[in-house]
XYZ file of C-alpha atoms in Angstrom:
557
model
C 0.000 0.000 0.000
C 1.636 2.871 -1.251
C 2.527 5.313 1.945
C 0.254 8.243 -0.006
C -3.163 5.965 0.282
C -2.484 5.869 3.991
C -1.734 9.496 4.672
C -5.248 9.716 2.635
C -6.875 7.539 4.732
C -5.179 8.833 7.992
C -6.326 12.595 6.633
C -9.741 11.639 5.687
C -10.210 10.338 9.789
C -8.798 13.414 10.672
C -11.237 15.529 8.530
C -14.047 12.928 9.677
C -13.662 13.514 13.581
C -13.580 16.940 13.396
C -16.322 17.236 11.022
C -18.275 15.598 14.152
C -16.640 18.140 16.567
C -18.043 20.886 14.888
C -21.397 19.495 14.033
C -21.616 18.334 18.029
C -20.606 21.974 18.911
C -23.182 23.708 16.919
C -25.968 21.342 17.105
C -25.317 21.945 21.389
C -25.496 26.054 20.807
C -28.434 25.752 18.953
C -29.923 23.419 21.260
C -29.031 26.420 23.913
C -31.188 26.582 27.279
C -33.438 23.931 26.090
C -31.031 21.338 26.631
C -30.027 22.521 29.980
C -34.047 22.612 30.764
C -34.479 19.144 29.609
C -31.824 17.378 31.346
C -32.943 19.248 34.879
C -36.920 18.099 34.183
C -35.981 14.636 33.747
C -39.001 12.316 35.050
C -39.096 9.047 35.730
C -41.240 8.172 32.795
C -39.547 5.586 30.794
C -40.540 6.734 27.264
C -39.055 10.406 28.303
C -36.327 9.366 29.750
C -35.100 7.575 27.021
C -36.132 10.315 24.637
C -34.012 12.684 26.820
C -31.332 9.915 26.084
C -31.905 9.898 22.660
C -31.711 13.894 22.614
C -28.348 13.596 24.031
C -26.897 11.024 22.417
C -27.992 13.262 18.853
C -26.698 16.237 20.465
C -23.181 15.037 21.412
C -22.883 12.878 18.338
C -21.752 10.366 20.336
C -23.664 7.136 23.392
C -20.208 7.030 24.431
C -20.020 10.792 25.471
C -24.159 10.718 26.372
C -23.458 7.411 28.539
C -20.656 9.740 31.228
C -22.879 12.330 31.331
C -25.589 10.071 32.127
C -23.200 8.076 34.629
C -22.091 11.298 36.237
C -25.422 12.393 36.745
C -26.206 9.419 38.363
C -23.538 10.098 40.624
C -23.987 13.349 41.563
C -26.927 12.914 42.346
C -29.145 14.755 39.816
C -30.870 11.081 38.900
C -31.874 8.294 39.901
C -30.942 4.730 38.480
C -34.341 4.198 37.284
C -34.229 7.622 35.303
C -31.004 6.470 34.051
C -31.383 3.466 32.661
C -34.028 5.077 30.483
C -31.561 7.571 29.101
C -28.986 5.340 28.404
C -31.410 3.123 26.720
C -32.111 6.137 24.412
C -29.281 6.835 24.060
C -28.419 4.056 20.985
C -31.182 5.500 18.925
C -30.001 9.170 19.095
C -26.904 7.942 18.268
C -28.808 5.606 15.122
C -29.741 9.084 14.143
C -25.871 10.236 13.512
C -25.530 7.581 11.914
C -28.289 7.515 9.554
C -26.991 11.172 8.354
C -23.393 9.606 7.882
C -24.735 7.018 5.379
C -25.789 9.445 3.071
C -23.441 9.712 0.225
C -23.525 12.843 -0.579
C -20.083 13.591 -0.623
C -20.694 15.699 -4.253
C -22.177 18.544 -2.144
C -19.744 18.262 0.705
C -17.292 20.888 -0.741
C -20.417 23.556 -1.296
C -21.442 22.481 2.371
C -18.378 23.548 3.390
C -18.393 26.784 1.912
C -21.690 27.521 3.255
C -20.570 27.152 6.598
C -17.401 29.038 6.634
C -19.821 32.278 5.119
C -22.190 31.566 8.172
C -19.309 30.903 10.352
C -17.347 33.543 9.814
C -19.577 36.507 8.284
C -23.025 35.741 10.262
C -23.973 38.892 12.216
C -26.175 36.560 14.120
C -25.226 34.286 16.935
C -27.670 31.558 15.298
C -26.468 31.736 12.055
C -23.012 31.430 13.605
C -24.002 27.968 14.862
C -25.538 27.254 12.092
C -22.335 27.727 10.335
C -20.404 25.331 12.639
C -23.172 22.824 11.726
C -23.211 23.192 7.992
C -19.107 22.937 8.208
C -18.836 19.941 10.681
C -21.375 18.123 7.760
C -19.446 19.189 4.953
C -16.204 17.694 6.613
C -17.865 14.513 8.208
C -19.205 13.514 3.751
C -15.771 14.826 2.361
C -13.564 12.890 5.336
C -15.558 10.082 4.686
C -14.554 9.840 1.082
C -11.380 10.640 1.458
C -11.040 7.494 3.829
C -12.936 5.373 1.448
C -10.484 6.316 -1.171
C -7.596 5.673 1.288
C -8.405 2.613 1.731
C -9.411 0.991 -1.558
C -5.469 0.109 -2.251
C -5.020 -1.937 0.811
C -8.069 -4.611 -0.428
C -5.465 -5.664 -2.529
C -2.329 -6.692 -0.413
C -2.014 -10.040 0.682
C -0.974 -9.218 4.801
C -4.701 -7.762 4.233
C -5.889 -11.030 3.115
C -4.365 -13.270 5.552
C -5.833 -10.892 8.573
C -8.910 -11.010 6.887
C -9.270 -14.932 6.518
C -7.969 -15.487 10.081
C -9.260 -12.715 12.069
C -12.703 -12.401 11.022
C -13.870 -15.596 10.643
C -15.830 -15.741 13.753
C -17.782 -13.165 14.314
C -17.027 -12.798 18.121
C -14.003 -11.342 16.972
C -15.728 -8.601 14.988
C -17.983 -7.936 17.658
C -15.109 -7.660 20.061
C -13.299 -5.111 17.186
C -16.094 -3.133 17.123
C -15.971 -2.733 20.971
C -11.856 -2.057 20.587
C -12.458 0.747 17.952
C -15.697 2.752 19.975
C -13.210 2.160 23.429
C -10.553 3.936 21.615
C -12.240 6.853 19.802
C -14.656 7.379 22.713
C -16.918 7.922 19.827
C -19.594 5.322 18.787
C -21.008 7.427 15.981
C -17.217 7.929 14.881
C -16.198 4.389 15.442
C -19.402 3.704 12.836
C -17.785 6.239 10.425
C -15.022 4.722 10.617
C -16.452 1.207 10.074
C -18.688 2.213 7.268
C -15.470 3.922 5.504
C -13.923 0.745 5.913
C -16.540 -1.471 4.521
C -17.260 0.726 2.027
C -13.663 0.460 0.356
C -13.981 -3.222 0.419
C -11.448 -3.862 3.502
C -14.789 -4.917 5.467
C -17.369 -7.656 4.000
C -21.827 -7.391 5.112
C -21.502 -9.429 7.709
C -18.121 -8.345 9.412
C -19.328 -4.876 9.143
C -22.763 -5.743 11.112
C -20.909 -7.655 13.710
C -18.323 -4.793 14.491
C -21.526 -2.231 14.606
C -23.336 -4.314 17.449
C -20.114 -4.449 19.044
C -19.966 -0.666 18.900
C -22.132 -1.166 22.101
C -20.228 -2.815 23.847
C -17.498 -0.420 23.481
C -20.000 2.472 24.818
C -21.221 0.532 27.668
C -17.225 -0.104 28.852
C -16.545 3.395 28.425
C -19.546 4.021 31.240
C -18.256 1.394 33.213
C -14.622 2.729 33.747
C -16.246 6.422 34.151
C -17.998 4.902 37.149
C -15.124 3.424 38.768
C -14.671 6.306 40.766
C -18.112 6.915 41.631
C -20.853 6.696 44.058
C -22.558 3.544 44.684
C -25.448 4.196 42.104
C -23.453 5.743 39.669
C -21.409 1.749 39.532
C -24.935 0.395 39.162
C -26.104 2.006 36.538
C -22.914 1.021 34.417
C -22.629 -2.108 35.210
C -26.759 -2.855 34.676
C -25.886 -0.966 31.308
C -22.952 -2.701 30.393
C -25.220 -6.293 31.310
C -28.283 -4.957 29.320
C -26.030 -4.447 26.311
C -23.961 -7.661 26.442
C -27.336 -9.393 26.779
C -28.501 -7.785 23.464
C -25.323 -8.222 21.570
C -25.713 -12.476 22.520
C -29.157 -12.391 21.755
C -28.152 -11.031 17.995
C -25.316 -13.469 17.581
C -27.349 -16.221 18.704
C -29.702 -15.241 15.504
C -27.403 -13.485 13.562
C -28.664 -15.040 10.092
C -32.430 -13.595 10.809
C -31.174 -10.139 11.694
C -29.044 -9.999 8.262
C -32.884 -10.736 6.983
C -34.475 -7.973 8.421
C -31.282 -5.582 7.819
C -31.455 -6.721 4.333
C -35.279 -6.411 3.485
C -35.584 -2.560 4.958
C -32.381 -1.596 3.146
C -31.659 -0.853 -1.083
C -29.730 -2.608 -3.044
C -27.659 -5.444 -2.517
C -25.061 -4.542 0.292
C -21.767 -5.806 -0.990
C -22.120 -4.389 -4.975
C -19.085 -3.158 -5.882
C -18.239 0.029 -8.860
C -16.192 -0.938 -11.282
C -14.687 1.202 -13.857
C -17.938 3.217 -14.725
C -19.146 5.176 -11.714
C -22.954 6.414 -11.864
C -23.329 8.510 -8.869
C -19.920 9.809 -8.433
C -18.865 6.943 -6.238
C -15.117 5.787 -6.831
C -14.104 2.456 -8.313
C -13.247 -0.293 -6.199
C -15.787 1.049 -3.762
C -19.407 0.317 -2.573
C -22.321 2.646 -2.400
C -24.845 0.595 -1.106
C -23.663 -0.967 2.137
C -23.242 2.332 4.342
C -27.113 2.051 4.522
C -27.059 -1.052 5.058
C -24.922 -0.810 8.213
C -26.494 2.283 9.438
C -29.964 0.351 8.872
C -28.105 -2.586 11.363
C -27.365 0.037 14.085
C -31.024 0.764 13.630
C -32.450 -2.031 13.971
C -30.469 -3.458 16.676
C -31.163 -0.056 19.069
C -34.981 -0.106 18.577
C -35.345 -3.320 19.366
C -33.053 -3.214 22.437
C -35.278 -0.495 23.804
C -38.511 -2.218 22.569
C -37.395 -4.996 24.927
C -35.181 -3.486 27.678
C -37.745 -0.314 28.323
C -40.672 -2.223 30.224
C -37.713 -3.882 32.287
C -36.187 -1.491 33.493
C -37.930 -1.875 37.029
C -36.838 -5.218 37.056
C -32.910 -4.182 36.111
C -33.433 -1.454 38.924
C -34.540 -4.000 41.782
C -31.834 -6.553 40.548
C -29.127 -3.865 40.687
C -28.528 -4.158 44.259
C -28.558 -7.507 44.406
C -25.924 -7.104 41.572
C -23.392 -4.342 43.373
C -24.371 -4.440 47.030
C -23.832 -2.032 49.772
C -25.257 0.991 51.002
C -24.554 4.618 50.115
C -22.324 6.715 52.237
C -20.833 10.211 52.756
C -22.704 13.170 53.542
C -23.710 16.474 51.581
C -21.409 18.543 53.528
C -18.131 16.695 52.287
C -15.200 18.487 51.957
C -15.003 17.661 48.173
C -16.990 18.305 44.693
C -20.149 16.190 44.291
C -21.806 17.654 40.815
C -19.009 18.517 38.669
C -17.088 15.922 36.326
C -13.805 17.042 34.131
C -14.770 14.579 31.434
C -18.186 17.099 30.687
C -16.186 20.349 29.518
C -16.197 19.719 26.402
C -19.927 20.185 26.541
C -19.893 23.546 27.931
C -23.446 23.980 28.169
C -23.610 20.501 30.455
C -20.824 21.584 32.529
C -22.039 24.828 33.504
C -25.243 23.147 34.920
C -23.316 21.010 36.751
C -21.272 24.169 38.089
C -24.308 25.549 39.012
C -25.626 22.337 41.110
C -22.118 22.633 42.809
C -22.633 26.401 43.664
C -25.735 25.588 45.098
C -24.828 22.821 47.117
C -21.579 25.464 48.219
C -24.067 27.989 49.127
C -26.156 25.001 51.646
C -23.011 24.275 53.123
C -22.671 28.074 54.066
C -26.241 28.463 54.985
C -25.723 25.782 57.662
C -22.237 26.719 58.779
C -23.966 30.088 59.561
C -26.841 28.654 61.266
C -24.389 26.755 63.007
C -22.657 29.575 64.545
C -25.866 31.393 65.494
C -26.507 28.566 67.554
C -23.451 29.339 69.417
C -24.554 32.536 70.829
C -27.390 30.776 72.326
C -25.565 27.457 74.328
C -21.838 26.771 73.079
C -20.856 23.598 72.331
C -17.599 22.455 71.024
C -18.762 19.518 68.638
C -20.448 22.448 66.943
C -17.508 24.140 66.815
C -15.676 21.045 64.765
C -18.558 20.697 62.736
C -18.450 24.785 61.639
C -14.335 24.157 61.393
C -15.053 21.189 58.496
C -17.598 22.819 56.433
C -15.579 26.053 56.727
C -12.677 23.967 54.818
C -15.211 22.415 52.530
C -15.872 25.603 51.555
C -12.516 26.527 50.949
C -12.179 23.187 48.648
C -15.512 24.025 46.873
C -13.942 27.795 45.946
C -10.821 25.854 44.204
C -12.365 23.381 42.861
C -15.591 25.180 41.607
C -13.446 28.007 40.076
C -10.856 25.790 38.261
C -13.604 23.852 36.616
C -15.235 27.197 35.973
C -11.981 28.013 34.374
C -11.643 24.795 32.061
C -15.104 25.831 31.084
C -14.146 29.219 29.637
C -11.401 27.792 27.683
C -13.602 26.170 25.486
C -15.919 27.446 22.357
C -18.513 29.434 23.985
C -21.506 31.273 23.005
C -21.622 34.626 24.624
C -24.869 33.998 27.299
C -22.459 30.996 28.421
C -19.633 33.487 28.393
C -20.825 35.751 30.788
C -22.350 32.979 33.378
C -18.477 32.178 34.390
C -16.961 35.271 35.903
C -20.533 35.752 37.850
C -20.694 32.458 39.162
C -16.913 33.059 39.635
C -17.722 36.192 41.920
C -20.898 34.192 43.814
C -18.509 31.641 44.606
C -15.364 33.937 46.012
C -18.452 35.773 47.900
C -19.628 32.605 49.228
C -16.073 31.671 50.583
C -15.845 34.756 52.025
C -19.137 34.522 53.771
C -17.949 31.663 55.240
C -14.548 33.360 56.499
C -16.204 35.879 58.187
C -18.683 33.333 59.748
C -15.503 31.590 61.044
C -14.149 34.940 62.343
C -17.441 34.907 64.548
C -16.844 31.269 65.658
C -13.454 32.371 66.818
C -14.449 35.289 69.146
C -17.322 33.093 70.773
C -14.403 30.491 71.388
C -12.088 32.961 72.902
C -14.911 34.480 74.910
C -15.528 30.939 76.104
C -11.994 30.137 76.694
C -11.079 33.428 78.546
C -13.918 33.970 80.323
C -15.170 36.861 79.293
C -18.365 38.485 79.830
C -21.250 40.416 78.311
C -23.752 42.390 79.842
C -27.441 41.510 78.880
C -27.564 44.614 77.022
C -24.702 43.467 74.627
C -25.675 39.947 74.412
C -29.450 40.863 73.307
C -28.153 43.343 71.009
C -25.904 40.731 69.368
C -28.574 37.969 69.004
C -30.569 40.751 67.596
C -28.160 41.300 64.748
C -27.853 37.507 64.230
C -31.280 37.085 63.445
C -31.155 40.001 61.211
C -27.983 39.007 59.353
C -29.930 35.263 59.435
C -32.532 36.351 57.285
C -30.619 38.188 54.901
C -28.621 35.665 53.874
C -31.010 33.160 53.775
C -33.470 35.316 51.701
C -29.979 35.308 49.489
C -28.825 31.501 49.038
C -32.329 30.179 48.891
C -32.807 32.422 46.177
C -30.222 30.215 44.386
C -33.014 27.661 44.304
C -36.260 29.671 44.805
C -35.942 32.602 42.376
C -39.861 33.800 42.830
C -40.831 37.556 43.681
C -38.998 40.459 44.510
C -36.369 39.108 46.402
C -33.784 41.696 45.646
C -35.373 45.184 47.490
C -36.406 42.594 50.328
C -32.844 42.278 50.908
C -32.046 45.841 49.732
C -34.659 46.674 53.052
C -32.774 44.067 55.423
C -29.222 45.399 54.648
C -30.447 49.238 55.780
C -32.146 47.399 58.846
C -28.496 46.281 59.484
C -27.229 49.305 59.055
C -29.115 50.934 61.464
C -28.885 48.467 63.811
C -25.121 48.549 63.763
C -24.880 52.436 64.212
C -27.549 52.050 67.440
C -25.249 49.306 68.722
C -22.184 51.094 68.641
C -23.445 53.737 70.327
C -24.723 51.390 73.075
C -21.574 50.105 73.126
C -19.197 53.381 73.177
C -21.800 54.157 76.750
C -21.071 51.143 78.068
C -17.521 51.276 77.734
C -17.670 55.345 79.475
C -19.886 54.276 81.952
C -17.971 51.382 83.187
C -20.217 48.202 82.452
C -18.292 46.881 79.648
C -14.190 45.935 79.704
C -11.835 46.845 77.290
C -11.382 43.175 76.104
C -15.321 42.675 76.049
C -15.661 46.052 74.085
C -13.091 45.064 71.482
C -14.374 41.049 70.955
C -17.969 42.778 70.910
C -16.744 44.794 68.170
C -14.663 42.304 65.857
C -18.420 41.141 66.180
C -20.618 43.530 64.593
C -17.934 44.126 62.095
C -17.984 40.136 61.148
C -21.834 40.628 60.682
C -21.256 43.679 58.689
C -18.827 41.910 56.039
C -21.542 38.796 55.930
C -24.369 40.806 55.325
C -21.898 42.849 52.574
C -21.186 39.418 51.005
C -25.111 37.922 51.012
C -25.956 41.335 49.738
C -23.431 40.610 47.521
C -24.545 37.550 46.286
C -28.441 38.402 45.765
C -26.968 41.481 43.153
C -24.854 38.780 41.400
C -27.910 36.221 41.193
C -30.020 38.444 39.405
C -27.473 38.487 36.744
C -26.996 34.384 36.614
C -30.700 33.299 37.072
């Protein structure tokens, strides 16, 4: 095979896979706010749930990118097995869709495709016809990179190492399936591993039957790709990926097992026969040596295969979700207020509009950590105990591991392609975030006077100590009129808060005037006055920083 044909080919993959990036990226901007709607509205209906899968799958161009979302939903929290399962079951026809579009061979308009979406691209005054653009230019490159790998790989048909693989290798079809499994594994790409398939088969390299057998096996692939995302996760998230991975294996024995009877049905809802080749004369612009027909075909056996899975697998899925503790047992542990991320997954930034949802699940889940660390110290003023005191100490460094964490994700976010909405989410949630840590600094600063007033024995007068639980309950319901907004973004929340802050305000000017008589008239110590005041000025800076936050929210939600 001359070194030329394989640079071709090589090219042509290249072209291919980032044909699919740019379709993926634009078909995701398009799909906007909708998406990120969907995905949070998830029910536990079956036939939606695996719509939403199939949705996703569409979307992303890819099961094997839908199935670690799905996975890392699962194990954040955001859904349940049951709800899971469902997706992932969708998942294989959204990808089926992808797929269908591949087969066309219409690589004659690729070229004008192209330069349709470079003009939208690059000279569209709108935002949509922008992503438009990246659509119309990730097609154009998906038909002409799968022609050029066609055309790559014609040449190697005729070598004899090719023969001698082919003979040995393929003759039991177990060893196509497991190929097909090999090739999704390693592009992380079932909808590209089927590009990549039909390119093959379609220069000849492939025969029918291979070609079908490496497809099914593309599931297998998908479902060990959720598997290994799981490894690392929560209890449920290992479930679902296993009860995946055992739902597909299931399907792909079921197929061998009557192989010759799926061919049938492949073969009766598909043109032409599957393995005609072109010759010299070419009617329909398709290259000699090559074979128009069978990229339907094998798009038609992805088809086939996923609607029947979820024909049979949907009304089971109660079944798979009882037997899946029986399958991985144990019981779930940790707690909400661990000192590490729960919502957010690295694998997801490529989809920016994904991750940011999950960013925003982790801010809120920062800003209940907060919440209670405050209500925690409140506590304090009224009986002081030191387990609380540990407890306010741990979620004050879970906060502090949330602000690093949440902003360097937040960070890998903004250094991919953005639309400008999504662009101006990250520095606010950025600045609700620093706000949040520093709510919880000043909260600490509190804890720290109450200790040393425990520790050193000093003491109040009634006066002060009313006038300080006073201002706690103030400062209380300002910032929990702010981080329950964060959830709860109904009426007028904003001059609500605007009226608590100048309640604070006053408060704080009658208190230090309290306090400066006091101090003249002998009832309060200089150590009191001073731990009294590194007081009110803590409450100051947290109602500054819920303030703060309630401003920025406006802006985000």
């Amino acid at each position: 095979m001359p070194q030329s044909f394989l640079w071709e080919a090589l090219g042509g993959l290249g072209l291919f896979i980032l044909g699919m990036k740019f379709m993926s990226e634009g078909l995701q901007k398009l799909a906007g706010e909708r998406l990120r709607q969907s995905l949070e509205k998830t029910t536990g209906n079956r036939l939606s749930a695996a719509l939403m899968g199939s949705c996703l799958a569409s979307l992303l161009q890819s099961s094997s990118a839908a199935s670690i979302l799905v996975v890392g939903f699962v194990n954040a929290g955001l859904i349940s097995l049951y709800q899971a399962l469902g997706v992932l079951v969708g998942t294989g026809i959204g990808t089926t869709l992808a797929i269908q579009f591949i087969a066309f061979k219409v690589s004659f308009y690729a070229l004008p495709v192209i330069f349709f979406g470079v003009i939208f691209k690059f000279f569209g005054r709108r935002r949509r016809w922008v992503y438009v653009g990246d659509l119309l230019l990730g097609a154009g490159l998906v038909f002409l990179g799968l022609q050029i790998m066609e055309t790559g790989f014609v040449p190697l048909t005729q070598t004899a190492l090719y023969q001698g693989f082919q003979n040995r290798f393929f003759s039991w079809r177990i060893s196509a399936v497991l190929s097909g499994a090999v090739i999704t594994f390693l592009i992380q790409s079932s909808s590209a591993a089927t590009g990549v398939i039909i390119a093959l088969a379609g220069s000849g390299l492939l025969g029918y039957e291979v070609g079908v057998a490496m497809v099914v096996g593309e599931v297998l692939g998908t479902s060990l790709i959720a598997v290994i995302a799981s490894i690392n996760g929560t209890l449920a998230a290992k479930r679902t990926a296993l009860v995946y991975f055992i739902i597909n294996t299931f399907a792909v024995v079921v197929v061998l097992l009557f192989f010759p009877l799926f061919l049938k049905i492949v073969h009766l809802i598909s043109p032409g026969e599957a393995e005609f080749t072109i010759t010299n004369v070419s009617p329909g612009n398709f290259p000699p040596g090559t074979r128009p027909n069978i990229a339907r075909h094998l798009a038609n056996a992805h088809t086939v295969f996923s609607v029947l899975s979820a024909m049979v697998f949907l009304p089971l899925l109660g079944f798979f979700t009882r037997s899946a503790t029986v399958i991985v047992p144990g019981r779930e542990g940790g707690s909400d207020m661990e000192p590490r991320t729960k919502y957010i997954d690295r694998r997801v930034v490529n989809t920016p509009t994904i991750a940011l949802l999950q960013a925003k699940n982790e801010l809120k889940r920062m800003a209940g950590i907060a919440r209670s660390m405050f209500d925690d110290m409140v506590e304090q003023f009224y009986r002081y105990d030191a387990k609380r005191s540990a407890r306010i100490q741990q979620k004050e460094e879970a906060l502090d591991i949330l602000q690093r964490d949440i902003s360097g994700f937040l960070v890998l976010i903004s250094r991919q392609p953005l639309d400008s909405d999504n662009s101006m989410e990250i520095p606010i949630m950025l600045h609700i975030v620093n706000n949040l840590e520093h709510l919880g600094d000043q909260t600490e600063s509190i804890l720290e006077c109450l200790s040393r007033k425990k520790e050193e024995r000093i003491l109040f007068s009634n006066a002060a100590m009313s006038e300080l639980k006073a201002l706690a309950a103030k400062v209380a319901e300002l910032v929990h009129l702010s981080l329950e907004s964060l959830d709860d973004r109904t009426g007028d929340n904003l001059n609500i808060a605007r009226t608590l802050k100048d309640e604070i305000i006053n408060m704080q000017g009658r208190m230090n005037n309290n306090h400066i008589k006091r101090m003249t008239s002998g009832k309060c110590t200089v150590i009191s006055g001073l731990v009294y005041g590194d007081i009110i000025s803590a409450f100051n800076k947290i109602a500054e920083y819920a303030f703060n936050i309630m401003k920025t929210e406006k802006e985000l939600f």
